[in-house]
């Protein structure tokens, strides 16, 4: 799981801002339902910000 969080964090950093769906598309087996909890974790740790529109920012 740490590798997954790191990969999602890197993808979000590259994109600047994205929805879980947009991040999931960057991975071969990515699914928004799998990516979203990872993004929520990043937000809880202060490594991302979640907007009211469901988008996350690095």
mmCIF file of N, CA and C in Angstrom:
data_model
loop_
_atom_site.group_PDB
_atom_site.id
_atom_site.type_symbol
_atom_site.label_atom_id
_atom_site.label_comp_id
_atom_site.label_asym_id
_atom_site.label_seq_id
_atom_site.Cartn_x
_atom_site.Cartn_y
_atom_site.Cartn_z
ATOM 1 N N UNK A 1 0.801 -1.196 0.000
ATOM 2 C CA UNK A 1 0.000 0.000 0.000
ATOM 3 C C UNK A 1 0.855 1.276 0.000
ATOM 4 N N UNK A 2 1.981 1.326 0.698
ATOM 5 C CA UNK A 2 2.794 2.542 0.624
ATOM 6 C C UNK A 2 3.217 2.878 -0.804
ATOM 7 N N UNK A 3 3.484 1.850 -1.607
ATOM 8 C CA UNK A 3 3.850 2.095 -3.004
ATOM 9 C C UNK A 3 2.685 2.709 -3.782
ATOM 10 N N UNK A 4 1.475 2.250 -3.487
ATOM 11 C CA UNK A 4 0.299 2.790 -4.165
ATOM 12 C C UNK A 4 0.091 4.252 -3.797
ATOM 13 N N UNK A 5 0.219 4.563 -2.517
ATOM 14 C CA UNK A 5 0.050 5.950 -2.074
ATOM 15 C C UNK A 5 1.107 6.833 -2.723
ATOM 16 N N UNK A 6 2.340 6.357 -2.764
ATOM 17 C CA UNK A 6 3.417 7.132 -3.387
ATOM 18 C C UNK A 6 3.139 7.361 -4.867
ATOM 19 N N UNK A 7 2.640 6.344 -5.555
ATOM 20 C CA UNK A 7 2.341 6.471 -6.988
ATOM 21 C C UNK A 7 1.210 7.466 -7.218
ATOM 22 N N UNK A 8 0.186 7.411 -6.386
ATOM 23 C CA UNK A 8 -0.937 8.347 -6.511
ATOM 24 C C UNK A 8 -0.462 9.768 -6.201
ATOM 25 N N UNK A 9 0.359 9.918 -5.170
ATOM 26 C CA UNK A 9 0.889 11.238 -4.808
ATOM 27 C C UNK A 9 1.712 11.805 -5.969
ATOM 28 N N UNK A 10 2.533 10.980 -6.584
ATOM 29 C CA UNK A 10 3.350 11.431 -7.715
ATOM 30 C C UNK A 10 2.479 11.830 -8.902
ATOM 31 N N UNK A 11 1.463 11.024 -9.199
ATOM 32 C CA UNK A 11 0.559 11.346 -10.305
ATOM 33 C C UNK A 11 -0.175 12.657 -10.037
ATOM 34 N N UNK A 12 -0.636 12.844 -8.817
ATOM 35 C CA UNK A 12 -1.333 14.077 -8.473
ATOM 36 C C UNK A 12 -0.386 15.268 -8.563
ATOM 37 N N UNK A 13 0.828 15.086 -8.122
ATOM 38 C CA UNK A 13 1.823 16.149 -8.208
ATOM 39 C C UNK A 13 2.086 16.527 -9.667
ATOM 40 N N UNK A 14 2.184 15.530 -10.534
ATOM 41 C CA UNK A 14 2.406 15.782 -11.958
ATOM 42 C C UNK A 14 1.240 16.541 -12.578
ATOM 43 N N UNK A 15 0.024 16.175 -12.171
ATOM 44 C CA UNK A 15 -1.170 16.780 -12.760
ATOM 45 C C UNK A 15 -1.546 18.098 -12.080
ATOM 46 N N UNK A 16 -1.156 18.268 -10.839
ATOM 47 C CA UNK A 16 -1.481 19.485 -10.105
ATOM 48 C C UNK A 16 -2.832 19.423 -9.430
ATOM 49 N N UNK A 17 -3.829 19.024 -10.180
ATOM 50 C CA UNK A 17 -5.201 18.907 -9.674
ATOM 51 C C UNK A 17 -5.912 17.852 -10.501
ATOM 52 N N UNK A 18 -6.688 16.985 -9.832
ATOM 53 C CA UNK A 18 -7.369 15.913 -10.571
ATOM 54 C C UNK A 18 -8.438 15.266 -9.720
ATOM 55 N N UNK A 19 -9.347 14.594 -10.393
ATOM 56 C CA UNK A 19 -10.344 13.768 -9.715
ATOM 57 C C UNK A 19 -9.769 12.363 -9.558
ATOM 58 N N UNK A 20 -10.350 11.553 -8.687
ATOM 59 C CA UNK A 20 -9.894 10.170 -8.581
ATOM 60 C C UNK A 20 -9.965 9.434 -9.919
ATOM 61 N N UNK A 21 -10.975 9.731 -10.723
ATOM 62 C CA UNK A 21 -11.121 9.083 -12.025
ATOM 63 C C UNK A 21 -9.953 9.434 -12.944
ATOM 64 N N UNK A 22 -9.554 10.695 -12.926
ATOM 65 C CA UNK A 22 -8.445 11.124 -13.778
ATOM 66 C C UNK A 22 -7.129 10.473 -13.349
ATOM 67 N N UNK A 23 -6.924 10.360 -12.050
ATOM 68 C CA UNK A 23 -5.723 9.706 -11.548
ATOM 69 C C UNK A 23 -5.751 8.222 -11.901
ATOM 70 N N UNK A 24 -6.890 7.581 -11.730
ATOM 71 C CA UNK A 24 -7.015 6.141 -11.999
ATOM 72 C C UNK A 24 -6.664 5.816 -13.443
ATOM 73 N N UNK A 25 -6.996 6.703 -14.370
ATOM 74 C CA UNK A 25 -6.702 6.469 -15.788
ATOM 75 C C UNK A 25 -5.205 6.407 -16.084
ATOM 76 N N UNK A 26 -4.393 6.891 -15.177
ATOM 77 C CA UNK A 26 -2.938 6.875 -15.380
ATOM 78 C C UNK A 26 -2.322 5.522 -15.069
ATOM 79 N N UNK A 27 -3.111 4.615 -14.494
ATOM 80 C CA UNK A 27 -2.608 3.306 -14.102
ATOM 81 C C UNK A 27 -3.315 2.209 -14.879
ATOM 82 N N UNK A 28 -2.588 1.148 -15.195
ATOM 83 C CA UNK A 28 -3.115 0.065 -16.013
ATOM 84 C C UNK A 28 -4.373 -0.534 -15.381
ATOM 85 N N UNK A 29 -4.318 -0.835 -14.111
ATOM 86 C CA UNK A 29 -5.476 -1.439 -13.432
ATOM 87 C C UNK A 29 -6.156 -0.463 -12.480
ATOM 88 N N UNK A 30 -5.967 0.810 -12.726
ATOM 89 C CA UNK A 30 -6.514 1.829 -11.835
ATOM 90 C C UNK A 30 -8.027 1.921 -11.905
ATOM 91 N N UNK A 31 -8.619 2.046 -10.742
ATOM 92 C CA UNK A 31 -10.070 2.263 -10.640
ATOM 93 C C UNK A 31 -10.291 3.378 -9.637
ATOM 94 N N UNK A 32 -11.244 4.224 -9.918
ATOM 95 C CA UNK A 32 -11.513 5.363 -9.047
ATOM 96 C C UNK A 32 -11.866 4.911 -7.631
ATOM 97 N N UNK A 33 -12.574 3.790 -7.501
ATOM 98 C CA UNK A 33 -12.964 3.324 -6.161
ATOM 99 C C UNK A 33 -11.760 2.876 -5.353
ATOM 100 N N UNK A 34 -10.677 2.532 -6.021
ATOM 101 C CA UNK A 34 -9.435 2.157 -5.337
ATOM 102 C C UNK A 34 -8.569 3.385 -5.077
ATOM 103 N N UNK A 35 -8.546 4.306 -6.009
ATOM 104 C CA UNK A 35 -7.702 5.491 -5.915
ATOM 105 C C UNK A 35 -8.249 6.505 -4.916
ATOM 106 N N UNK A 36 -9.552 6.665 -4.854
ATOM 107 C CA UNK A 36 -10.139 7.705 -3.996
ATOM 108 C C UNK A 36 -9.738 7.573 -2.527
ATOM 109 N N UNK A 37 -9.778 6.382 -1.914
ATOM 110 C CA UNK A 37 -9.342 6.290 -0.512
ATOM 111 C C UNK A 37 -7.869 6.670 -0.323
ATOM 112 N N UNK A 38 -7.043 6.378 -1.323
ATOM 113 C CA UNK A 38 -5.634 6.766 -1.246
ATOM 114 C C UNK A 38 -5.504 8.282 -1.275
ATOM 115 N N UNK A 39 -6.303 8.927 -2.116
ATOM 116 C CA UNK A 39 -6.280 10.385 -2.191
ATOM 117 C C UNK A 39 -6.829 11.004 -0.911
ATOM 118 N N UNK A 40 -7.844 10.376 -0.340
ATOM 119 C CA UNK A 40 -8.400 10.842 0.943
ATOM 120 C C UNK A 40 -7.323 10.744 2.025
ATOM 121 N N UNK A 41 -6.538 9.673 1.995
ATOM 122 C CA UNK A 41 -5.451 9.504 2.966
ATOM 123 C C UNK A 41 -4.410 10.598 2.801
ATOM 124 N N UNK A 42 -4.069 10.913 1.561
ATOM 125 C CA UNK A 42 -3.112 11.992 1.315
ATOM 126 C C UNK A 42 -3.639 13.317 1.862
ATOM 127 N N UNK A 43 -4.936 13.553 1.677
ATOM 128 C CA UNK A 43 -5.538 14.785 2.195
ATOM 129 C C UNK A 43 -5.503 14.798 3.723
ATOM 130 N N UNK A 44 -5.788 13.668 4.337
ATOM 131 C CA UNK A 44 -5.777 13.585 5.799
ATOM 132 C C UNK A 44 -4.379 13.815 6.360
ATOM 133 N N UNK A 45 -3.368 13.437 5.603
ATOM 134 C CA UNK A 45 -1.983 13.618 6.029
ATOM 135 C C UNK A 45 -1.428 15.003 5.664
ATOM 136 N N UNK A 46 -2.243 15.812 5.012
ATOM 137 C CA UNK A 46 -1.806 17.146 4.632
ATOM 138 C C UNK A 46 -0.950 17.186 3.384
ATOM 139 N N UNK A 47 -0.951 16.104 2.610
ATOM 140 C CA UNK A 47 -0.140 16.046 1.394
ATOM 141 C C UNK A 47 -0.955 16.333 0.142
ATOM 142 N N UNK A 48 -2.232 16.599 0.309
ATOM 143 C CA UNK A 48 -3.123 16.978 -0.785
ATOM 144 C C UNK A 48 -4.284 17.749 -0.173
ATOM 145 N N UNK A 49 -4.985 18.468 -1.013
ATOM 146 C CA UNK A 49 -6.169 19.197 -0.571
ATOM 147 C C UNK A 49 -7.362 18.738 -1.390
ATOM 148 N N UNK A 50 -8.485 18.539 -0.700
ATOM 149 C CA UNK A 50 -9.702 18.119 -1.393
ATOM 150 C C UNK A 50 -10.630 19.315 -1.521
ATOM 151 N N UNK A 51 -11.027 19.585 -2.759
ATOM 152 C CA UNK A 51 -11.965 20.671 -3.009
ATOM 153 C C UNK A 51 -13.397 20.196 -2.881
ATOM 154 N N UNK A 52 -14.307 21.136 -2.787
ATOM 155 C CA UNK A 52 -15.723 20.803 -2.664
ATOM 156 C C UNK A 52 -16.272 20.129 -3.908
ATOM 157 N N UNK A 53 -15.588 20.310 -5.037
ATOM 158 C CA UNK A 53 -16.050 19.707 -6.286
ATOM 159 C C UNK A 53 -15.563 18.282 -6.476
ATOM 160 N N UNK A 54 -14.854 17.725 -5.454
ATOM 161 C CA UNK A 54 -14.375 16.352 -5.545
ATOM 162 C C UNK A 54 -12.998 16.224 -6.156
ATOM 163 N N UNK A 55 -12.409 17.357 -6.554
ATOM 164 C CA UNK A 55 -11.060 17.334 -7.118
ATOM 165 C C UNK A 55 -10.048 17.476 -5.991
ATOM 166 N N UNK A 56 -8.904 16.893 -6.199
ATOM 167 C CA UNK A 56 -7.812 16.978 -5.241
ATOM 168 C C UNK A 56 -6.692 17.795 -5.872
ATOM 169 N N UNK A 57 -5.968 18.531 -5.043
ATOM 170 C CA UNK A 57 -4.833 19.314 -5.515
ATOM 171 C C UNK A 57 -3.588 18.935 -4.730
ATOM 172 N N UNK A 58 -2.466 18.964 -5.441
ATOM 173 C CA UNK A 58 -1.193 18.620 -4.794
ATOM 174 C C UNK A 58 -0.736 19.748 -3.896
#
